[in-house]
């Protein structure tokens, strides 16, 4: 059943022009005719429009930070693959502020234009009530690590080594190869050059396509190698299995001659101007100073130092200095000069150990110089000059409910809405400065007036300027920074300074905007400072922040946070903590770990303790008649003290504890097994008095939910009934002191013709409510069809949910027989969506 769009306290009928003007006025601090209403707090109700509000990507030299913003709180469960591949599927569970947990979530195609050339696809899907998956895809195989935010409203995904140079690509030619190879995939259709390059880049080794005949059929094989030893081939195979689960080892089975495309460099030519020789220790110090200048982005200083040392007569470290000068020119955006320095390296040192590496850099620069100024197609942005990327989506949703109770039938339209969204990423990459303009917004036309009127939304609207020489980035506008303890979106400014490849600091300040429909409001203000320490080349990263938020003169939240990430191939550990120093309370602590055990098993662990909702002073308003903290304080006689308001906030803020363990492994070439075991407990809260209203019943206490235990088993099989089909069989069990449920589901994907896919699915859930002595059965058959090509997706989904609820009442006085009431509900929904990337 589709969740209707809510409107309370939001932007309403405001036009994008009025919103943009208000945004500019808010940023400049100019007075307005009337104060804006306070932004809605967390937990205000069901999600507003799409569940995924924003996917934004900030790129660095060799990594990228993806910020994902949700409309309500979610809990991370697991993701597959864990840390390497061309994408990942993240399983998330809805929080208590996301509405009815028994309603299914409609499919979504979130916009990905803000991901530039790295994030190429995103999709939201749901098979089990209260749970959904977010599938993300990258443009090439990458290492990645992810973590939730302190608030639960966001998710961070860091892509690592995004700018590694491509491996060597082999094609059919004339020289025979022998030895061991790793087969990644096989097909009757020839593999594209892009697929070969992606394999080489992702696994950092040689990739090529071979051909063979089997039973009178001609096959193409995407391969890595060749390797001289079996041990080396096995090592590469173990790495390849994460992205290519059907990979296997082959030995001396080539039927086609192969050779390398690229040519060897020219022979060294002696000569060139030289200065009088310097002492060895002085030359060493100059090189040390040049490396330090490069680390600090002081490119002119590094060029001067390296140019001086390269005028010296030949010495052992001269080749390293020559390569470093090319790197400095490249980092500074001086690509023509960088190309010349790399060519000089190959002219002088064609047989040096670093020659292959320099050839790769030179080849990448040559490809960059041939790239168009305009992308033409999504993700083909040039390295220098103006480029544009983006995406647009249109979705139509229709839902109808029919409820039969006590012989009475009621029919209503649950949703009838059209959603139009678009995002745009505009970049100008110069020799020193990079400019980025980002916009993400849309319009919801709600045709069911009982659910509210139509409205527009702006999720992101900012301008960013980066000075690569000094490593400084500045951004102004509506944006999201999940890394700095910020709740949701905000309107304001951000400044970041990359001191070196090891240290970076940043700061942000502005006005919180909890949803994309929130207007600019000065009701609340915040400031935050963050530092990141990366001493081991992404293997172990430390983040810390200080966050301060005020509301009408009150300290809303003042916290310090720490995040530690440990990542090596096959192992990931993440620790997040947030401590509120104003309340002197731990807000949240999360520990996530994944590890590869043996050849096939991947084990995961997630332990989470947090305040629910996020601990803020405004939680004191929950259940009160006051609209803001000032009214709450002044209504009481005598006035409430700050300590009393903090206690009210603590009384209304529960704590939750969650533990999830997971395991997965492949079985053969076709099957994948996944198991999740979890437990969650939401603690109760004490009662509070209604402030300023004598004789009125206070805010009631809430009881603990008790320990809720759940288990989920999933088997995924491919190519069972036809080539490239997919079947996912799932079972889930959930038991708490108040209810228990069992769910079984089947989800399939079949190739119909060309780019068309058809996906039938069925889930059945039975819920026993122990407290109310009732039983609820839900049947949810669905069918999904989609057409996908390189830049666009069209998807049509239809489902019919049948819900039968039986409640056992008290025994009749005369007959002594139980009375059972029955409620039947039928819900039809249809969703059609189209997304295009450019």
JSON list of N, CA and C in Angstrom, two decimals, residues 197-253:
[
{"chain": "A", "resi": 197, "resn": "UNK", "atom": "N", "xyz": [37.81, -2.87, -19.69]},
{"chain": "A", "resi": 197, "resn": "UNK", "atom": "CA", "xyz": [38.50, -1.83, -18.94]},
{"chain": "A", "resi": 197, "resn": "UNK", "atom": "C", "xyz": [38.02, -1.77, -17.49]},
{"chain": "A", "resi": 198, "resn": "UNK", "atom": "N", "xyz": [36.72, -1.99, -17.28]},
{"chain": "A", "resi": 198, "resn": "UNK", "atom": "CA", "xyz": [36.18, -1.97, -15.92]},
{"chain": "A", "resi": 198, "resn": "UNK", "atom": "C", "xyz": [36.78, -3.11, -15.10]},
{"chain": "A", "resi": 199, "resn": "UNK", "atom": "N", "xyz": [36.93, -4.29, -15.70]},
{"chain": "A", "resi": 199, "resn": "UNK", "atom": "CA", "xyz": [37.53, -5.42, -14.98]},
{"chain": "A", "resi": 199, "resn": "UNK", "atom": "C", "xyz": [38.99, -5.13, -14.64]},
{"chain": "A", "resi": 200, "resn": "UNK", "atom": "N", "xyz": [39.72, -4.56, -15.60]},
{"chain": "A", "resi": 200, "resn": "UNK", "atom": "CA", "xyz": [41.12, -4.25, -15.36]},
{"chain": "A", "resi": 200, "resn": "UNK", "atom": "C", "xyz": [41.29, -3.19, -14.28]},
{"chain": "A", "resi": 201, "resn": "UNK", "atom": "N", "xyz": [40.43, -2.16, -14.32]},
{"chain": "A", "resi": 201, "resn": "UNK", "atom": "CA", "xyz": [40.54, -1.08, -13.34]},
{"chain": "A", "resi": 201, "resn": "UNK", "atom": "C", "xyz": [40.11, -1.55, -11.95]},
{"chain": "A", "resi": 202, "resn": "UNK", "atom": "N", "xyz": [39.04, -2.34, -11.89]},
{"chain": "A", "resi": 202, "resn": "UNK", "atom": "CA", "xyz": [38.53, -2.76, -10.60]},
{"chain": "A", "resi": 202, "resn": "UNK", "atom": "C", "xyz": [39.45, -3.72, -9.87]},
{"chain": "A", "resi": 203, "resn": "UNK", "atom": "N", "xyz": [40.14, -4.58, -10.61]},
{"chain": "A", "resi": 203, "resn": "UNK", "atom": "CA", "xyz": [41.00, -5.58, -9.99]},
{"chain": "A", "resi": 203, "resn": "UNK", "atom": "C", "xyz": [42.48, -5.27, -10.12]},
{"chain": "A", "resi": 204, "resn": "UNK", "atom": "N", "xyz": [42.78, -4.14, -10.78]},
{"chain": "A", "resi": 204, "resn": "UNK", "atom": "CA", "xyz": [44.16, -3.66, -10.88]},
{"chain": "A", "resi": 204, "resn": "UNK", "atom": "C", "xyz": [45.11, -4.72, -11.44]},
{"chain": "A", "resi": 205, "resn": "UNK", "atom": "N", "xyz": [44.71, -5.29, -12.58]},
{"chain": "A", "resi": 205, "resn": "UNK", "atom": "CA", "xyz": [45.55, -6.29, -13.22]},
{"chain": "A", "resi": 205, "resn": "UNK", "atom": "C", "xyz": [45.23, -6.31, -14.71]},
{"chain": "A", "resi": 206, "resn": "UNK", "atom": "N", "xyz": [45.90, -7.19, -15.46]},
{"chain": "A", "resi": 206, "resn": "UNK", "atom": "CA", "xyz": [45.67, -7.27, -16.89]},
{"chain": "A", "resi": 206, "resn": "UNK", "atom": "C", "xyz": [44.34, -7.96, -17.18]},
{"chain": "A", "resi": 207, "resn": "UNK", "atom": "N", "xyz": [43.60, -7.43, -18.14]},
{"chain": "A", "resi": 207, "resn": "UNK", "atom": "CA", "xyz": [42.32, -8.04, -18.55]},
{"chain": "A", "resi": 207, "resn": "UNK", "atom": "C", "xyz": [42.30, -8.15, -20.06]},
{"chain": "A", "resi": 208, "resn": "UNK", "atom": "N", "xyz": [41.65, -9.20, -20.56]},
{"chain": "A", "resi": 208, "resn": "UNK", "atom": "CA", "xyz": [41.56, -9.39, -22.00]},
{"chain": "A", "resi": 208, "resn": "UNK", "atom": "C", "xyz": [40.37, -10.29, -22.32]},
{"chain": "A", "resi": 209, "resn": "UNK", "atom": "N", "xyz": [40.07, -10.42, -23.60]},
{"chain": "A", "resi": 209, "resn": "UNK", "atom": "CA", "xyz": [38.99, -11.28, -24.07]},
{"chain": "A", "resi": 209, "resn": "UNK", "atom": "C", "xyz": [39.59, -12.38, -24.93]},
{"chain": "A", "resi": 210, "resn": "UNK", "atom": "N", "xyz": [39.29, -13.64, -24.60]},
{"chain": "A", "resi": 210, "resn": "UNK", "atom": "CA", "xyz": [39.72, -14.76, -25.43]},
{"chain": "A", "resi": 210, "resn": "UNK", "atom": "C", "xyz": [38.49, -15.41, -26.06]},
{"chain": "A", "resi": 211, "resn": "UNK", "atom": "N", "xyz": [38.74, -16.26, -27.04]},
{"chain": "A", "resi": 211, "resn": "UNK", "atom": "CA", "xyz": [37.65, -16.92, -27.76]},
{"chain": "A", "resi": 211, "resn": "UNK", "atom": "C", "xyz": [37.90, -18.41, -27.78]},
{"chain": "A", "resi": 212, "resn": "UNK", "atom": "N", "xyz": [36.82, -19.18, -27.76]},
{"chain": "A", "resi": 212, "resn": "UNK", "atom": "CA", "xyz": [36.94, -20.63, -27.79]},
{"chain": "A", "resi": 212, "resn": "UNK", "atom": "C", "xyz": [35.68, -21.22, -28.42]},
{"chain": "A", "resi": 213, "resn": "UNK", "atom": "N", "xyz": [35.77, -22.43, -28.93]},
{"chain": "A", "resi": 213, "resn": "UNK", "atom": "CA", "xyz": [34.63, -23.15, -29.50]},
{"chain": "A", "resi": 213, "resn": "UNK", "atom": "C", "xyz": [34.32, -24.35, -28.63]},
{"chain": "A", "resi": 214, "resn": "UNK", "atom": "N", "xyz": [33.06, -24.46, -28.21]},
{"chain": "A", "resi": 214, "resn": "UNK", "atom": "CA", "xyz": [32.60, -25.57, -27.38]},
{"chain": "A", "resi": 214, "resn": "UNK", "atom": "C", "xyz": [31.33, -26.13, -28.01]},
{"chain": "A", "resi": 215, "resn": "UNK", "atom": "N", "xyz": [31.37, -27.41, -28.39]},
{"chain": "A", "resi": 215, "resn": "UNK", "atom": "CA", "xyz": [30.21, -28.08, -29.00]},
{"chain": "A", "resi": 215, "resn": "UNK", "atom": "C", "xyz": [29.64, -27.26, -30.16]},
{"chain": "A", "resi": 216, "resn": "UNK", "atom": "N", "xyz": [30.50, -26.85, -31.06]},
{"chain": "A", "resi": 216, "resn": "UNK", "atom": "CA", "xyz": [30.12, -26.11, -32.27]},
{"chain": "A", "resi": 216, "resn": "UNK", "atom": "C", "xyz": [29.53, -24.73, -31.97]},
{"chain": "A", "resi": 217, "resn": "UNK", "atom": "N", "xyz": [29.73, -24.22, -30.76]},
{"chain": "A", "resi": 217, "resn": "UNK", "atom": "CA", "xyz": [29.29, -22.87, -30.41]},
{"chain": "A", "resi": 217, "resn": "UNK", "atom": "C", "xyz": [30.51, -22.02, -30.07]},
{"chain": "A", "resi": 218, "resn": "UNK", "atom": "N", "xyz": [30.48, -20.79, -30.56]},
{"chain": "A", "resi": 218, "resn": "UNK", "atom": "CA", "xyz": [31.61, -19.87, -30.35]},
{"chain": "A", "resi": 218, "resn": "UNK", "atom": "C", "xyz": [31.36, -19.05, -29.08]},
{"chain": "A", "resi": 219, "resn": "UNK", "atom": "N", "xyz": [32.31, -19.05, -28.15]},
{"chain": "A", "resi": 219, "resn": "UNK", "atom": "CA", "xyz": [32.17, -18.36, -26.88]},
{"chain": "A", "resi": 219, "resn": "UNK", "atom": "C", "xyz": [33.27, -17.33, -26.70]},
{"chain": "A", "resi": 220, "resn": "UNK", "atom": "N", "xyz": [32.92, -16.23, -26.02]},
{"chain": "A", "resi": 220, "resn": "UNK", "atom": "CA", "xyz": [33.89, -15.21, -25.61]},
{"chain": "A", "resi": 220, "resn": "UNK", "atom": "C", "xyz": [34.05, -15.30, -24.10]},
{"chain": "A", "resi": 221, "resn": "UNK", "atom": "N", "xyz": [35.30, -15.15, -23.64]},
{"chain": "A", "resi": 221, "resn": "UNK", "atom": "CA", "xyz": [35.57, -15.23, -22.21]},
{"chain": "A", "resi": 221, "resn": "UNK", "atom": "C", "xyz": [36.31, -13.98, -21.76]},
{"chain": "A", "resi": 222, "resn": "UNK", "atom": "N", "xyz": [35.78, -13.34, -20.72]},
{"chain": "A", "resi": 222, "resn": "UNK", "atom": "CA", "xyz": [36.44, -12.19, -20.10]},
{"chain": "A", "resi": 222, "resn": "UNK", "atom": "C", "xyz": [37.41, -12.74, -19.06]},
{"chain": "A", "resi": 223, "resn": "UNK", "atom": "N", "xyz": [38.73, -12.42, -19.23]},
{"chain": "A", "resi": 223, "resn": "UNK", "atom": "CA", "xyz": [39.75, -13.07, -18.43]},
{"chain": "A", "resi": 223, "resn": "UNK", "atom": "C", "xyz": [40.73, -12.07, -17.83]},
{"chain": "A", "resi": 224, "resn": "UNK", "atom": "N", "xyz": [41.40, -12.53, -16.79]},
{"chain": "A", "resi": 224, "resn": "UNK", "atom": "CA", "xyz": [42.51, -11.82, -16.18]},
{"chain": "A", "resi": 224, "resn": "UNK", "atom": "C", "xyz": [43.77, -12.67, -16.36]},
{"chain": "A", "resi": 225, "resn": "UNK", "atom": "N", "xyz": [44.92, -12.00, -16.56]},
{"chain": "A", "resi": 225, "resn": "UNK", "atom": "CA", "xyz": [46.16, -12.75, -16.66]},
{"chain": "A", "resi": 225, "resn": "UNK", "atom": "C", "xyz": [46.89, -12.44, -17.96]},
{"chain": "A", "resi": 226, "resn": "UNK", "atom": "N", "xyz": [47.74, -13.34, -18.40]},
{"chain": "A", "resi": 226, "resn": "UNK", "atom": "CA", "xyz": [48.08, -14.62, -17.76]},
{"chain": "A", "resi": 226, "resn": "UNK", "atom": "C", "xyz": [49.07, -14.43, -16.62]},
{"chain": "A", "resi": 227, "resn": "UNK", "atom": "N", "xyz": [49.13, -15.48, -15.75]},
{"chain": "A", "resi": 227, "resn": "UNK", "atom": "CA", "xyz": [50.01, -15.44, -14.60]},
{"chain": "A", "resi": 227, "resn": "UNK", "atom": "C", "xyz": [50.97, -16.63, -14.66]},
{"chain": "A", "resi": 228, "resn": "UNK", "atom": "N", "xyz": [52.23, -16.43, -14.31]},
{"chain": "A", "resi": 228, "resn": "UNK", "atom": "CA", "xyz": [53.22, -17.51, -14.46]},
{"chain": "A", "resi": 228, "resn": "UNK", "atom": "C", "xyz": [53.06, -18.63, -13.44]},
{"chain": "A", "resi": 229, "resn": "UNK", "atom": "N", "xyz": [52.43, -18.36, -12.29]},
{"chain": "A", "resi": 229, "resn": "UNK", "atom": "CA", "xyz": [52.33, -19.39, -11.26]},
{"chain": "A", "resi": 229, "resn": "UNK", "atom": "C", "xyz": [50.87, -19.61, -10.86]},
{"chain": "A", "resi": 230, "resn": "UNK", "atom": "N", "xyz": [50.60, -20.81, -10.40]},
{"chain": "A", "resi": 230, "resn": "UNK", "atom": "CA", "xyz": [49.26, -21.15, -9.91]},
{"chain": "A", "resi": 230, "resn": "UNK", "atom": "C", "xyz": [48.90, -20.35, -8.66]},
{"chain": "A", "resi": 231, "resn": "UNK", "atom": "N", "xyz": [49.88, -20.09, -7.80]},
{"chain": "A", "resi": 231, "resn": "UNK", "atom": "CA", "xyz": [49.63, -19.35, -6.57]},
{"chain": "A", "resi": 231, "resn": "UNK", "atom": "C", "xyz": [49.19, -17.93, -6.86]},
{"chain": "A", "resi": 232, "resn": "UNK", "atom": "N", "xyz": [49.84, -17.26, -7.83]},
{"chain": "A", "resi": 232, "resn": "UNK", "atom": "CA", "xyz": [49.46, -15.90, -8.17]},
{"chain": "A", "resi": 232, "resn": "UNK", "atom": "C", "xyz": [48.05, -15.86, -8.77]},
{"chain": "A", "resi": 233, "resn": "UNK", "atom": "N", "xyz": [47.72, -16.82, -9.62]},
{"chain": "A", "resi": 233, "resn": "UNK", "atom": "CA", "xyz": [46.38, -16.87, -10.21]},
{"chain": "A", "resi": 233, "resn": "UNK", "atom": "C", "xyz": [45.32, -17.10, -9.15]},
{"chain": "A", "resi": 234, "resn": "UNK", "atom": "N", "xyz": [45.60, -17.95, -8.17]},
{"chain": "A", "resi": 234, "resn": "UNK", "atom": "CA", "xyz": [44.65, -18.20, -7.09]},
{"chain": "A", "resi": 234, "resn": "UNK", "atom": "C", "xyz": [44.41, -16.95, -6.26]},
{"chain": "A", "resi": 235, "resn": "UNK", "atom": "N", "xyz": [45.48, -16.18, -6.02]},
{"chain": "A", "resi": 235, "resn": "UNK", "atom": "CA", "xyz": [45.33, -14.93, -5.26]},
{"chain": "A", "resi": 235, "resn": "UNK", "atom": "C", "xyz": [44.39, -13.97, -5.98]},
{"chain": "A", "resi": 236, "resn": "UNK", "atom": "N", "xyz": [44.55, -13.82, -7.30]},
{"chain": "A", "resi": 236, "resn": "UNK", "atom": "CA", "xyz": [43.70, -12.93, -8.08]},
{"chain": "A", "resi": 236, "resn": "UNK", "atom": "C", "xyz": [42.27, -13.47, -8.11]},
{"chain": "A", "resi": 237, "resn": "UNK", "atom": "N", "xyz": [42.12, -14.79, -8.21]},
{"chain": "A", "resi": 237, "resn": "UNK", "atom": "CA", "xyz": [40.78, -15.38, -8.23]},
{"chain": "A", "resi": 237, "resn": "UNK", "atom": "C", "xyz": [40.02, -15.08, -6.96]},
{"chain": "A", "resi": 238, "resn": "UNK", "atom": "N", "xyz": [40.69, -15.15, -5.81]},
{"chain": "A", "resi": 238, "resn": "UNK", "atom": "CA", "xyz": [40.02, -14.87, -4.54]},
{"chain": "A", "resi": 238, "resn": "UNK", "atom": "C", "xyz": [39.51, -13.43, -4.49]},
{"chain": "A", "resi": 239, "resn": "UNK", "atom": "N", "xyz": [40.28, -12.49, -5.04]},
{"chain": "A", "resi": 239, "resn": "UNK", "atom": "CA", "xyz": [39.84, -11.10, -5.08]},
{"chain": "A", "resi": 239, "resn": "UNK", "atom": "C", "xyz": [38.70, -10.91, -6.07]},
{"chain": "A", "resi": 240, "resn": "UNK", "atom": "N", "xyz": [38.74, -11.64, -7.18]},
{"chain": "A", "resi": 240, "resn": "UNK", "atom": "CA", "xyz": [37.74, -11.44, -8.24]},
{"chain": "A", "resi": 240, "resn": "UNK", "atom": "C", "xyz": [36.37, -11.99, -7.86]},
{"chain": "A", "resi": 241, "resn": "UNK", "atom": "N", "xyz": [36.32, -12.98, -6.96]},
{"chain": "A", "resi": 241, "resn": "UNK", "atom": "CA", "xyz": [35.04, -13.62, -6.65]},
{"chain": "A", "resi": 241, "resn": "UNK", "atom": "C", "xyz": [34.03, -12.66, -6.03]},
{"chain": "A", "resi": 242, "resn": "UNK", "atom": "N", "xyz": [34.51, -11.60, -5.37]},
{"chain": "A", "resi": 242, "resn": "UNK", "atom": "CA", "xyz": [33.59, -10.64, -4.76]},
{"chain": "A", "resi": 242, "resn": "UNK", "atom": "C", "xyz": [32.74, -9.94, -5.80]},
{"chain": "A", "resi": 243, "resn": "UNK", "atom": "N", "xyz": [33.33, -9.59, -6.95]},
{"chain": "A", "resi": 243, "resn": "UNK", "atom": "CA", "xyz": [32.59, -8.89, -8.00]},
{"chain": "A", "resi": 243, "resn": "UNK", "atom": "C", "xyz": [32.11, -9.83, -9.09]},
{"chain": "A", "resi": 244, "resn": "UNK", "atom": "N", "xyz": [32.77, -10.97, -9.25]},
{"chain": "A", "resi": 244, "resn": "UNK", "atom": "CA", "xyz": [32.40, -11.93, -10.30]},
{"chain": "A", "resi": 244, "resn": "UNK", "atom": "C", "xyz": [32.25, -13.30, -9.64]},
{"chain": "A", "resi": 245, "resn": "UNK", "atom": "N", "xyz": [31.08, -13.60, -9.05]},
{"chain": "A", "resi": 245, "resn": "UNK", "atom": "CA", "xyz": [30.92, -14.83, -8.26]},
{"chain": "A", "resi": 245, "resn": "UNK", "atom": "C", "xyz": [31.08, -16.11, -9.07]},
{"chain": "A", "resi": 246, "resn": "UNK", "atom": "N", "xyz": [31.03, -16.03, -10.41]},
{"chain": "A", "resi": 246, "resn": "UNK", "atom": "CA", "xyz": [31.19, -17.24, -11.23]},
{"chain": "A", "resi": 246, "resn": "UNK", "atom": "C", "xyz": [32.61, -17.41, -11.75]},
{"chain": "A", "resi": 247, "resn": "UNK", "atom": "N", "xyz": [33.54, -16.62, -11.26]},
{"chain": "A", "resi": 247, "resn": "UNK", "atom": "CA", "xyz": [34.91, -16.69, -11.75]},
{"chain": "A", "resi": 247, "resn": "UNK", "atom": "C", "xyz": [35.52, -18.07, -11.45]},
{"chain": "A", "resi": 248, "resn": "UNK", "atom": "N", "xyz": [36.42, -18.54, -12.33]},
{"chain": "A", "resi": 248, "resn": "UNK", "atom": "CA", "xyz": [37.09, -19.81, -12.13]},
{"chain": "A", "resi": 248, "resn": "UNK", "atom": "C", "xyz": [38.49, -19.75, -12.74]},
{"chain": "A", "resi": 249, "resn": "UNK", "atom": "N", "xyz": [39.32, -20.73, -12.38]},
{"chain": "A", "resi": 249, "resn": "UNK", "atom": "CA", "xyz": [40.72, -20.75, -12.77]},
{"chain": "A", "resi": 249, "resn": "UNK", "atom": "C", "xyz": [40.90, -21.61, -14.02]},
{"chain": "A", "resi": 250, "resn": "UNK", "atom": "N", "xyz": [41.76, -21.16, -14.93]},
{"chain": "A", "resi": 250, "resn": "UNK", "atom": "CA", "xyz": [42.05, -21.90, -16.16]},
{"chain": "A", "resi": 250, "resn": "UNK", "atom": "C", "xyz": [43.56, -21.97, -16.33]},
{"chain": "A", "resi": 251, "resn": "UNK", "atom": "N", "xyz": [44.05, -23.07, -16.93]},
{"chain": "A", "resi": 251, "resn": "UNK", "atom": "CA", "xyz": [45.50, -23.26, -17.10]},
{"chain": "A", "resi": 251, "resn": "UNK", "atom": "C", "xyz": [45.80, -23.68, -18.53]},
{"chain": "A", "resi": 252, "resn": "UNK", "atom": "N", "xyz": [46.60, -22.87, -19.22]},
{"chain": "A", "resi": 252, "resn": "UNK", "atom": "CA", "xyz": [47.12, -23.21, -20.55]},
{"chain": "A", "resi": 252, "resn": "UNK", "atom": "C", "xyz": [46.04, -23.68, -21.52]},
{"chain": "A", "resi": 253, "resn": "UNK", "atom": "N", "xyz": [44.95, -22.93, -21.60]},
{"chain": "A", "resi": 253, "resn": "UNK", "atom": "CA", "xyz": [43.84, -23.35, -22.46]},
{"chain": "A", "resi": 253, "resn": "UNK", "atom": "C", "xyz": [43.52, -22.33, -23.55]}
]
